[in-house]
Amino acid sequence: MKTIDWDSLTFANNYVFQEVLKNKELCKYLIERILHIQIKDIRYLIAERQINSARISSKSIRLDVYVENQEGTVLDIEMQVTGDNSTVYSDKDEATVIKGLPLRTRYYQSLISMDMLKQGMKYRELRKSYVIFICTFDPFGKGLPMYHFTYRCKEDNTLEMGDLTENIYLNARAADKAEDTALADFLCYVNSGKAGSEFTQAIDAETKRVTNDEDWRERYVTWEMDLKIIQEDAEKKGRLAGNKEGRIDTAKALKKQGKLSDSEIAEVTALPLREVAAL
């Protein structure tokens, strides 16, 4: 395994991002800037950032930062990075990631809803949920700093369906177009690593603290080694481009190991997510 250049790890690295946003004040302020609201407090719903639900046969998915505010609104915040700096899409080109991003969002929202709606509860008890993707690329190619989606009526665009779900994609490449100066500075920091405001300076300081922490480095190395072993095992057994039966066998083996989520197994084996979830 190649030597890790710790100085090259930035806030945009998925694993660093997860660790930095364990800082509640930084996480809370970021949510406030994105949604333009004031919140008193947040709580982290699951320490291991996984949703497990008997309603979906105990299938699980990893979420980067999965929190709830005092009003019961649930938010999943994810860093979406491609190429060598990504711990999720290192072998995927930008176009492939962009194509799958809306479907990943759909899947996350469905599992968040499943996690909310415990057995015996009514649909009306579902609460508002956001999936927020912070992208180092332009996810929809329109040059906007933020793409904010809700379900609307095609015949009357002023009519919202009111299902209490919202999906937000931030585009770090369009930082200069963001009207909110604090959000513009944050997107600029994600894109360039240059901290300007007090907030991004605090994020930068926390990033340096995390990446220099020996315990965190050990966990990072172990995680990377596990992922590499799993991916090599998948390639050996299924050869990715081989027949479907071989890829199904690989997916079953990966699920048994329990180290990757269904969505990650789908990416490794090139199987449709619905088939992986059904195994």
PDB file of C-alpha atoms in Angstrom:
ATOM      1  CA  MET A   1       0.000   0.000   0.000  1.00  0.00           C
ATOM      2  CA  LYS A   2       1.350   3.432  -0.940  1.00  0.00           C
ATOM      3  CA  THR A   3       2.561   5.815   1.764  1.00  0.00           C
ATOM      4  CA  ILE A   4      -0.104   8.361   2.695  1.00  0.00           C
ATOM      5  CA  ASP A   5       0.834  12.010   2.244  1.00  0.00           C
ATOM      6  CA  TRP A   6      -0.935  13.380   5.294  1.00  0.00           C
ATOM      7  CA  ASP A   7      -0.277  16.997   4.292  1.00  0.00           C
ATOM      8  CA  SER A   8      -2.245  16.431   1.082  1.00  0.00           C
ATOM      9  CA  LEU A   9      -5.435  15.424   2.897  1.00  0.00           C
ATOM     10  CA  THR A  10      -7.878  18.312   2.879  1.00  0.00           C
ATOM     11  CA  PHE A  11     -11.355  18.993   4.223  1.00  0.00           C
ATOM     12  CA  ALA A  12     -12.686  17.820   0.842  1.00  0.00           C
ATOM     13  CA  ASN A  13     -11.476  14.268   1.555  1.00  0.00           C
ATOM     14  CA  ASN A  14     -14.584  12.256   2.511  1.00  0.00           C
ATOM     15  CA  TYR A  15     -13.038  10.739   5.610  1.00  0.00           C
ATOM     16  CA  VAL A  16     -11.541  14.036   6.849  1.00  0.00           C
ATOM     17  CA  PHE A  17     -14.878  15.746   6.220  1.00  0.00           C
ATOM     18  CA  GLN A  18     -16.708  13.208   8.375  1.00  0.00           C
ATOM     19  CA  GLU A  19     -14.276  13.664  11.248  1.00  0.00           C
ATOM     20  CA  VAL A  20     -14.183  17.475  11.123  1.00  0.00           C
ATOM     21  CA  LEU A  21     -17.974  17.745  11.194  1.00  0.00           C
ATOM     22  CA  LYS A  22     -18.057  15.775  14.417  1.00  0.00           C
ATOM     23  CA  ASN A  23     -17.346  19.236  15.813  1.00  0.00           C
ATOM     24  CA  LYS A  24     -20.908  20.204  16.657  1.00  0.00           C
ATOM     25  CA  GLU A  25     -20.468  23.970  16.421  1.00  0.00           C
ATOM     26  CA  LEU A  26     -18.884  23.781  12.972  1.00  0.00           C
ATOM     27  CA  CYS A  27     -21.532  21.343  11.753  1.00  0.00           C
ATOM     28  CA  LYS A  28     -24.380  23.454  13.133  1.00  0.00           C
ATOM     29  CA  TYR A  29     -23.063  26.668  11.609  1.00  0.00           C
ATOM     30  CA  LEU A  30     -22.613  25.023   8.211  1.00  0.00           C
ATOM     31  CA  ILE A  31     -26.225  23.824   8.240  1.00  0.00           C
ATOM     32  CA  GLU A  32     -27.376  27.328   9.173  1.00  0.00           C
ATOM     33  CA  ARG A  33     -25.479  28.866   6.260  1.00  0.00           C
ATOM     34  CA  ILE A  34     -26.811  26.352   3.735  1.00  0.00           C
ATOM     35  CA  LEU A  35     -30.450  26.502   4.859  1.00  0.00           C
ATOM     36  CA  HIS A  36     -30.445  30.141   6.022  1.00  0.00           C
ATOM     37  CA  ILE A  37     -31.990  29.265   9.366  1.00  0.00           C
ATOM     38  CA  GLN A  38     -30.996  29.556  13.006  1.00  0.00           C
ATOM     39  CA  ILE A  39     -30.931  26.330  15.028  1.00  0.00           C
ATOM     40  CA  LYS A  40     -30.308  25.892  18.721  1.00  0.00           C
ATOM     41  CA  ASP A  41     -28.734  22.482  18.666  1.00  0.00           C
ATOM     42  CA  ILE A  42     -28.117  19.314  16.680  1.00  0.00           C
ATOM     43  CA  ARG A  43     -27.571  15.754  17.705  1.00  0.00           C
ATOM     44  CA  TYR A  44     -25.765  13.024  15.849  1.00  0.00           C
ATOM     45  CA  LEU A  45     -28.288  10.253  15.273  1.00  0.00           C
ATOM     46  CA  ILE A  46     -25.996   7.256  14.911  1.00  0.00           C
ATOM     47  CA  ALA A  47     -22.394   7.221  16.095  1.00  0.00           C
ATOM     48  CA  GLU A  48     -21.241   4.907  13.320  1.00  0.00           C
ATOM     49  CA  ARG A  49     -23.129   6.939  10.696  1.00  0.00           C
ATOM     50  CA  GLN A  50     -25.196   3.962   9.610  1.00  0.00           C
ATOM     51  CA  ILE A  51     -28.924   3.490   9.239  1.00  0.00           C
ATOM     52  CA  ASN A  52     -30.188   0.037  10.073  1.00  0.00           C
ATOM     53  CA  SER A  53     -33.847  -0.777   9.621  1.00  0.00           C
ATOM     54  CA  ALA A  54     -35.759  -4.010  10.005  1.00  0.00           C
ATOM     55  CA  ARG A  55     -38.166  -2.559   7.440  1.00  0.00           C
ATOM     56  CA  ILE A  56     -35.538  -3.089   4.773  1.00  0.00           C
ATOM     57  CA  SER A  57     -34.328  -6.481   5.946  1.00  0.00           C
ATOM     58  CA  SER A  58     -31.501  -5.003   8.016  1.00  0.00           C
ATOM     59  CA  LYS A  59     -29.779  -3.578   4.945  1.00  0.00           C
ATOM     60  CA  SER A  60     -27.527  -0.646   5.821  1.00  0.00           C
ATOM     61  CA  ILE A  61     -26.007   2.407   4.243  1.00  0.00           C
ATOM     62  CA  ARG A  62     -23.225   4.649   5.484  1.00  0.00           C
ATOM     63  CA  LEU A  63     -24.049   8.327   5.785  1.00  0.00           C
ATOM     64  CA  ASP A  64     -21.270  10.871   6.231  1.00  0.00           C
ATOM     65  CA  VAL A  65     -22.915  13.252   8.701  1.00  0.00           C
ATOM     66  CA  TYR A  66     -26.393  12.228   9.879  1.00  0.00           C
ATOM     67  CA  VAL A  67     -27.941  14.742  12.316  1.00  0.00           C
ATOM     68  CA  GLU A  68     -31.232  16.051  13.661  1.00  0.00           C
ATOM     69  CA  ASN A  69     -32.087  19.547  14.890  1.00  0.00           C
ATOM     70  CA  GLN A  70     -34.295  20.462  17.830  1.00  0.00           C
ATOM     71  CA  GLU A  71     -37.398  20.513  15.611  1.00  0.00           C
ATOM     72  CA  GLY A  72     -36.859  16.916  14.525  1.00  0.00           C
ATOM     73  CA  THR A  73     -35.650  17.741  11.015  1.00  0.00           C
ATOM     74  CA  VAL A  74     -33.152  15.147   9.800  1.00  0.00           C
ATOM     75  CA  LEU A  75     -30.184  16.103   7.645  1.00  0.00           C
ATOM     76  CA  ASP A  76     -27.613  14.004   5.856  1.00  0.00           C
ATOM     77  CA  ILE A  77     -24.584  15.988   4.695  1.00  0.00           C
ATOM     78  CA  GLU A  78     -22.102  14.381   2.310  1.00  0.00           C
ATOM     79  CA  MET A  79     -18.900  15.417   0.578  1.00  0.00           C
ATOM     80  CA  GLN A  80     -18.896  14.337  -3.067  1.00  0.00           C
ATOM     81  CA  VAL A  81     -15.390  14.172  -4.540  1.00  0.00           C
ATOM     82  CA  THR A  82     -14.105  12.309  -7.584  1.00  0.00           C
ATOM     83  CA  GLY A  83     -10.692  10.998  -8.542  1.00  0.00           C
ATOM     84  CA  ASP A  84      -7.652  10.342  -6.356  1.00  0.00           C
ATOM     85  CA  ASN A  85      -8.876  12.573  -3.517  1.00  0.00           C
ATOM     86  CA  SER A  86     -12.081  10.595  -3.079  1.00  0.00           C
ATOM     87  CA  THR A  87     -12.536   7.659  -0.733  1.00  0.00           C
ATOM     88  CA  VAL A  88     -15.807   6.784  -2.484  1.00  0.00           C
ATOM     89  CA  TYR A  89     -15.315   7.494  -6.191  1.00  0.00           C
ATOM     90  CA  SER A  90     -11.549   7.093  -6.638  1.00  0.00           C
ATOM     91  CA  ASP A  91     -12.056   4.860  -9.661  1.00  0.00           C
ATOM     92  CA  LYS A  92     -14.958   6.805 -11.164  1.00  0.00           C
ATOM     93  CA  ASP A  93     -14.776   9.660 -13.639  1.00  0.00           C
ATOM     94  CA  GLU A  94     -16.775  12.813 -13.018  1.00  0.00           C
ATOM     95  CA  ALA A  95     -19.441  12.103 -15.643  1.00  0.00           C
ATOM     96  CA  THR A  96     -20.203   8.686 -14.123  1.00  0.00           C
ATOM     97  CA  VAL A  97     -20.556  10.172 -10.635  1.00  0.00           C
ATOM     98  CA  ILE A  98     -22.795  12.996 -11.855  1.00  0.00           C
ATOM     99  CA  LYS A  99     -25.088  10.548 -13.644  1.00  0.00           C
ATOM    100  CA  GLY A 100     -25.613   8.483 -10.495  1.00  0.00           C
ATOM    101  CA  LEU A 101     -25.893  11.332  -7.986  1.00  0.00           C
ATOM    102  CA  PRO A 102     -29.686  11.915  -8.257  1.00  0.00           C
ATOM    103  CA  LEU A 103     -30.329   8.187  -7.788  1.00  0.00           C
ATOM    104  CA  ARG A 104     -28.019   8.108  -4.765  1.00  0.00           C
ATOM    105  CA  THR A 105     -30.033  11.019  -3.351  1.00  0.00           C
ATOM    106  CA  ARG A 106     -33.286   9.155  -3.946  1.00  0.00           C
ATOM    107  CA  TYR A 107     -31.915   6.085  -2.170  1.00  0.00           C
ATOM    108  CA  TYR A 108     -30.725   8.097   0.827  1.00  0.00           C
ATOM    109  CA  GLN A 109     -34.091   9.817   1.218  1.00  0.00           C
ATOM    110  CA  SER A 110     -35.921   6.487   1.119  1.00  0.00           C
ATOM    111  CA  LEU A 111     -33.719   4.994   3.830  1.00  0.00           C
ATOM    112  CA  ILE A 112     -33.960   8.093   6.010  1.00  0.00           C
ATOM    113  CA  SER A 113     -37.755   7.825   5.770  1.00  0.00           C
ATOM    114  CA  MET A 114     -37.595   4.133   6.672  1.00  0.00           C
ATOM    115  CA  ASP A 115     -35.467   4.984   9.679  1.00  0.00           C
ATOM    116  CA  MET A 116     -37.969   7.625  10.821  1.00  0.00           C
ATOM    117  CA  LEU A 117     -41.090   5.523  10.406  1.00  0.00           C
ATOM    118  CA  LYS A 118     -40.917   2.833  13.038  1.00  0.00           C
ATOM    119  CA  GLN A 119     -43.373  -0.058  13.030  1.00  0.00           C
ATOM    120  CA  GLY A 120     -46.906   1.051  13.890  1.00  0.00           C
ATOM    121  CA  MET A 121     -46.290   4.739  13.126  1.00  0.00           C
ATOM    122  CA  LYS A 122     -48.471   6.744  10.747  1.00  0.00           C
ATOM    123  CA  TYR A 123     -47.213   8.363   7.541  1.00  0.00           C
ATOM    124  CA  ARG A 124     -48.139  11.754   8.972  1.00  0.00           C
ATOM    125  CA  GLU A 125     -45.434  11.236  11.602  1.00  0.00           C
ATOM    126  CA  LEU A 126     -42.705  11.494   8.982  1.00  0.00           C
ATOM    127  CA  ARG A 127     -40.590  14.604   9.554  1.00  0.00           C
ATOM    128  CA  LYS A 128     -38.765  16.931   7.211  1.00  0.00           C
ATOM    129  CA  SER A 129     -35.522  15.586   5.784  1.00  0.00           C
ATOM    130  CA  TYR A 130     -32.689  17.062   3.755  1.00  0.00           C
ATOM    131  CA  VAL A 131     -29.971  15.362   1.763  1.00  0.00           C
ATOM    132  CA  ILE A 132     -27.145  17.833   1.184  1.00  0.00           C
ATOM    133  CA  PHE A 133     -24.295  17.036  -1.201  1.00  0.00           C
ATOM    134  CA  ILE A 134     -21.261  19.313  -1.159  1.00  0.00           C
ATOM    135  CA  CYS A 135     -19.699  18.743  -4.591  1.00  0.00           C
ATOM    136  CA  THR A 136     -16.213  19.621  -5.800  1.00  0.00           C
ATOM    137  CA  PHE A 137     -17.705  19.550  -9.318  1.00  0.00           C
ATOM    138  CA  ASP A 138     -20.766  21.046 -10.979  1.00  0.00           C
ATOM    139  CA  PRO A 139     -23.417  18.306 -10.586  1.00  0.00           C
ATOM    140  CA  PHE A 140     -25.847  19.704 -13.167  1.00  0.00           C
ATOM    141  CA  GLY A 141     -23.650  21.793 -15.458  1.00  0.00           C
ATOM    142  CA  LYS A 142     -25.586  25.055 -15.089  1.00  0.00           C
ATOM    143  CA  GLY A 143     -22.908  26.964 -13.190  1.00  0.00           C
ATOM    144  CA  LEU A 144     -25.077  27.582 -10.127  1.00  0.00           C
ATOM    145  CA  PRO A 145     -23.505  27.619  -6.647  1.00  0.00           C
ATOM    146  CA  MET A 146     -26.537  25.778  -5.242  1.00  0.00           C
ATOM    147  CA  TYR A 147     -29.164  23.489  -6.764  1.00  0.00           C
ATOM    148  CA  HIS A 148     -32.152  23.174  -4.423  1.00  0.00           C
ATOM    149  CA  PHE A 149     -34.801  20.595  -5.369  1.00  0.00           C
ATOM    150  CA  THR A 150     -38.321  19.921  -4.102  1.00  0.00           C
ATOM    151  CA  TYR A 151     -41.134  17.988  -5.787  1.00  0.00           C
ATOM    152  CA  ARG A 152     -43.312  20.357  -7.814  1.00  0.00           C
ATOM    153  CA  CYS A 153     -46.297  19.964 -10.117  1.00  0.00           C
ATOM    154  CA  LYS A 154     -45.313  19.999 -13.801  1.00  0.00           C
ATOM    155  CA  GLU A 155     -48.589  21.681 -14.747  1.00  0.00           C
ATOM    156  CA  ASP A 156     -48.259  24.384 -12.058  1.00  0.00           C
ATOM    157  CA  ASN A 157     -44.693  25.061 -10.927  1.00  0.00           C
ATOM    158  CA  THR A 158     -45.905  27.069  -7.920  1.00  0.00           C
ATOM    159  CA  LEU A 159     -47.514  23.937  -6.448  1.00  0.00           C
ATOM    160  CA  GLU A 160     -45.248  21.844  -4.199  1.00  0.00           C
ATOM    161  CA  MET A 161     -46.174  18.274  -3.363  1.00  0.00           C
ATOM    162  CA  GLY A 162     -45.350  18.757   0.312  1.00  0.00           C
ATOM    163  CA  ASP A 163     -43.642  15.419   1.006  1.00  0.00           C
ATOM    164  CA  LEU A 164     -41.227  17.179   3.429  1.00  0.00           C
ATOM    165  CA  THR A 165     -38.086  16.122   1.529  1.00  0.00           C
ATOM    166  CA  GLU A 166     -35.569  18.514   0.029  1.00  0.00           C
ATOM    167  CA  ASN A 167     -32.339  17.815  -1.825  1.00  0.00           C
ATOM    168  CA  ILE A 168     -29.520  20.350  -2.034  1.00  0.00           C
ATOM    169  CA  TYR A 169     -26.355  20.190  -4.129  1.00  0.00           C
ATOM    170  CA  LEU A 170     -23.594  22.739  -3.558  1.00  0.00           C
ATOM    171  CA  ASN A 171     -21.152  23.452  -6.378  1.00  0.00           C
ATOM    172  CA  ALA A 172     -17.732  24.484  -5.061  1.00  0.00           C
ATOM    173  CA  ARG A 173     -16.636  25.541  -8.552  1.00  0.00           C
ATOM    174  CA  ALA A 174     -19.208  28.358  -8.539  1.00  0.00           C
ATOM    175  CA  ALA A 175     -18.198  29.882  -5.204  1.00  0.00           C
ATOM    176  CA  ASP A 176     -17.920  33.349  -6.748  1.00  0.00           C
ATOM    177  CA  LYS A 177     -21.601  33.253  -7.735  1.00  0.00           C
ATOM    178  CA  ALA A 178     -23.007  32.589  -4.245  1.00  0.00           C
ATOM    179  CA  GLU A 179     -24.881  35.616  -2.893  1.00  0.00           C
ATOM    180  CA  ASP A 180     -24.340  34.643   0.741  1.00  0.00           C
ATOM    181  CA  THR A 181     -20.773  35.747   1.518  1.00  0.00           C
ATOM    182  CA  ALA A 182     -20.267  33.132   4.249  1.00  0.00           C
ATOM    183  CA  LEU A 183     -21.422  30.342   1.930  1.00  0.00           C
ATOM    184  CA  ALA A 184     -19.287  31.743  -0.901  1.00  0.00           C
ATOM    185  CA  ASP A 185     -16.229  31.654   1.336  1.00  0.00           C
ATOM    186  CA  PHE A 186     -17.011  28.087   2.403  1.00  0.00           C
ATOM    187  CA  LEU A 187     -17.347  26.900  -1.206  1.00  0.00           C
ATOM    188  CA  CYS A 188     -14.130  28.704  -2.087  1.00  0.00           C
ATOM    189  CA  TYR A 189     -12.390  26.879   0.767  1.00  0.00           C
ATOM    190  CA  VAL A 190     -13.692  23.496  -0.433  1.00  0.00           C
ATOM    191  CA  ASN A 191     -12.491  24.296  -3.949  1.00  0.00           C
ATOM    192  CA  SER A 192      -9.109  25.848  -3.171  1.00  0.00           C
ATOM    193  CA  GLY A 193      -8.223  25.034   0.438  1.00  0.00           C
ATOM    194  CA  LYS A 194      -7.800  28.760   1.149  1.00  0.00           C
ATOM    195  CA  ALA A 195      -9.521  29.882   4.354  1.00  0.00           C
ATOM    196  CA  GLY A 196     -10.799  33.449   4.412  1.00  0.00           C
ATOM    197  CA  SER A 197     -13.553  33.891   6.988  1.00  0.00           C
ATOM    198  CA  GLU A 198     -13.458  33.057  10.672  1.00  0.00           C
ATOM    199  CA  PHE A 199     -15.609  30.009   9.935  1.00  0.00           C
ATOM    200  CA  THR A 200     -13.365  28.519   7.249  1.00  0.00           C
ATOM    201  CA  GLN A 201     -10.314  29.294   9.366  1.00  0.00           C
ATOM    202  CA  ALA A 202     -11.937  27.263  12.157  1.00  0.00           C
ATOM    203  CA  ILE A 203     -12.623  24.411   9.699  1.00  0.00           C
ATOM    204  CA  ASP A 204      -9.038  24.592   8.474  1.00  0.00           C
ATOM    205  CA  ALA A 205      -7.680  24.460  12.032  1.00  0.00           C
ATOM    206  CA  GLU A 206      -9.875  21.465  12.828  1.00  0.00           C
ATOM    207  CA  THR A 207      -8.778  19.769   9.592  1.00  0.00           C
ATOM    208  CA  LYS A 208      -5.132  20.171  10.584  1.00  0.00           C
ATOM    209  CA  ARG A 209      -5.863  18.885  14.086  1.00  0.00           C
ATOM    210  CA  VAL A 210      -7.646  15.817  12.717  1.00  0.00           C
ATOM    211  CA  THR A 211      -5.040  14.934  10.090  1.00  0.00           C
ATOM    212  CA  ASN A 212      -2.242  15.227  12.658  1.00  0.00           C
ATOM    213  CA  ASP A 213      -3.993  13.071  15.244  1.00  0.00           C
ATOM    214  CA  GLU A 214      -2.196   9.722  15.514  1.00  0.00           C
ATOM    215  CA  ASP A 215      -5.302   7.769  16.545  1.00  0.00           C
ATOM    216  CA  TRP A 216      -7.241   9.148  13.593  1.00  0.00           C
ATOM    217  CA  ARG A 217      -4.357   8.366  11.231  1.00  0.00           C
ATOM    218  CA  GLU A 218      -4.331   4.779  12.430  1.00  0.00           C
ATOM    219  CA  ARG A 219      -8.076   4.452  11.789  1.00  0.00           C
ATOM    220  CA  TYR A 220      -7.646   6.005   8.351  1.00  0.00           C
ATOM    221  CA  VAL A 221      -4.859   3.600   7.386  1.00  0.00           C
ATOM    222  CA  THR A 222      -6.885   0.609   8.621  1.00  0.00           C
ATOM    223  CA  TRP A 223      -9.952   1.800   6.713  1.00  0.00           C
ATOM    224  CA  GLU A 224      -7.985   2.287   3.485  1.00  0.00           C
ATOM    225  CA  MET A 225      -6.341  -1.113   3.817  1.00  0.00           C
ATOM    226  CA  ASP A 226      -9.686  -2.818   4.396  1.00  0.00           C
ATOM    227  CA  LEU A 227     -11.201  -1.059   1.390  1.00  0.00           C
ATOM    228  CA  LYS A 228      -8.257  -1.983  -0.834  1.00  0.00           C
ATOM    229  CA  ILE A 229      -8.417  -5.636   0.216  1.00  0.00           C
ATOM    230  CA  ILE A 230     -12.162  -5.766  -0.390  1.00  0.00           C
ATOM    231  CA  GLN A 231     -11.858  -4.146  -3.816  1.00  0.00           C
ATOM    232  CA  GLU A 232      -9.019  -6.456  -4.858  1.00  0.00           C
ATOM    233  CA  ASP A 233     -11.043  -9.427  -3.661  1.00  0.00           C
ATOM    234  CA  ALA A 234     -14.000  -8.215  -5.700  1.00  0.00           C
ATOM    235  CA  GLU A 235     -11.878  -7.869  -8.820  1.00  0.00           C
ATOM    236  CA  LYS A 236     -10.393 -11.323  -8.339  1.00  0.00           C
ATOM    237  CA  LYS A 237     -13.741 -13.062  -7.819  1.00  0.00           C
ATOM    238  CA  GLY A 238     -16.002 -11.134 -10.149  1.00  0.00           C
ATOM    239  CA  ARG A 239     -13.532  -9.424 -12.464  1.00  0.00           C
ATOM    240  CA  LEU A 240     -16.118  -6.616 -12.561  1.00  0.00           C
ATOM    241  CA  ALA A 241     -16.559  -6.967 -16.302  1.00  0.00           C
ATOM    242  CA  GLY A 242     -17.206 -10.695 -16.075  1.00  0.00           C
ATOM    243  CA  ASN A 243     -20.499 -12.511 -16.098  1.00  0.00           C
ATOM    244  CA  LYS A 244     -23.345 -11.433 -13.868  1.00  0.00           C
ATOM    245  CA  GLU A 245     -23.279 -14.644 -11.844  1.00  0.00           C
ATOM    246  CA  GLY A 246     -19.688 -13.945 -10.820  1.00  0.00           C
ATOM    247  CA  ARG A 247     -20.540 -10.400  -9.761  1.00  0.00           C
ATOM    248  CA  ILE A 248     -23.497 -11.644  -7.704  1.00  0.00           C
ATOM    249  CA  ASP A 249     -21.184 -14.074  -5.897  1.00  0.00           C
ATOM    250  CA  THR A 250     -18.797 -11.201  -5.228  1.00  0.00           C
ATOM    251  CA  ALA A 251     -21.605  -9.011  -3.898  1.00  0.00           C
ATOM    252  CA  LYS A 252     -22.751 -11.775  -1.539  1.00  0.00           C
ATOM    253  CA  ALA A 253     -19.200 -12.211  -0.235  1.00  0.00           C
ATOM    254  CA  LEU A 254     -18.822  -8.458   0.367  1.00  0.00           C
ATOM    255  CA  LYS A 255     -22.147  -8.262   2.196  1.00  0.00           C
ATOM    256  CA  LYS A 256     -21.079 -11.145   4.422  1.00  0.00           C
ATOM    257  CA  GLN A 257     -17.919  -9.244   5.360  1.00  0.00           C
ATOM    258  CA  GLY A 258     -20.106  -6.278   6.349  1.00  0.00           C
ATOM    259  CA  LYS A 259     -17.472  -3.642   5.666  1.00  0.00           C
ATOM    260  CA  LEU A 260     -19.205  -1.869   2.790  1.00  0.00           C
ATOM    261  CA  SER A 261     -22.711  -0.470   2.421  1.00  0.00           C
ATOM    262  CA  ASP A 262     -25.089  -1.703  -0.268  1.00  0.00           C
ATOM    263  CA  SER A 263     -24.402   1.385  -2.397  1.00  0.00           C
ATOM    264  CA  GLU A 264     -20.634   0.877  -2.144  1.00  0.00           C
ATOM    265  CA  ILE A 265     -20.969  -2.814  -3.050  1.00  0.00           C
ATOM    266  CA  ALA A 266     -23.043  -1.804  -6.082  1.00  0.00           C
ATOM    267  CA  GLU A 267     -20.241   0.516  -7.161  1.00  0.00           C
ATOM    268  CA  VAL A 268     -17.542  -2.122  -6.666  1.00  0.00           C
ATOM    269  CA  THR A 269     -19.404  -4.910  -8.469  1.00  0.00           C
ATOM    270  CA  ALA A 270     -21.210  -2.805 -11.106  1.00  0.00           C
ATOM    271  CA  LEU A 271     -24.516  -4.404 -10.107  1.00  0.00           C
ATOM    272  CA  PRO A 272     -27.746  -2.374  -9.845  1.00  0.00           C
ATOM    273  CA  LEU A 273     -28.299  -1.172  -6.284  1.00  0.00           C
ATOM    274  CA  ARG A 274     -31.730  -2.821  -6.088  1.00  0.00           C
ATOM    275  CA  GLU A 275     -30.137  -6.240  -6.826  1.00  0.00           C
ATOM    276  CA  VAL A 276     -27.481  -5.764  -4.163  1.00  0.00           C
ATOM    277  CA  ALA A 277     -30.123  -4.718  -1.609  1.00  0.00           C
ATOM    278  CA  ALA A 278     -32.165  -7.827  -2.386  1.00  0.00           C
ATOM    279  CA  LEU A 279     -29.310 -10.279  -1.737  1.00  0.00           C
TER     280      LEU A 279
END
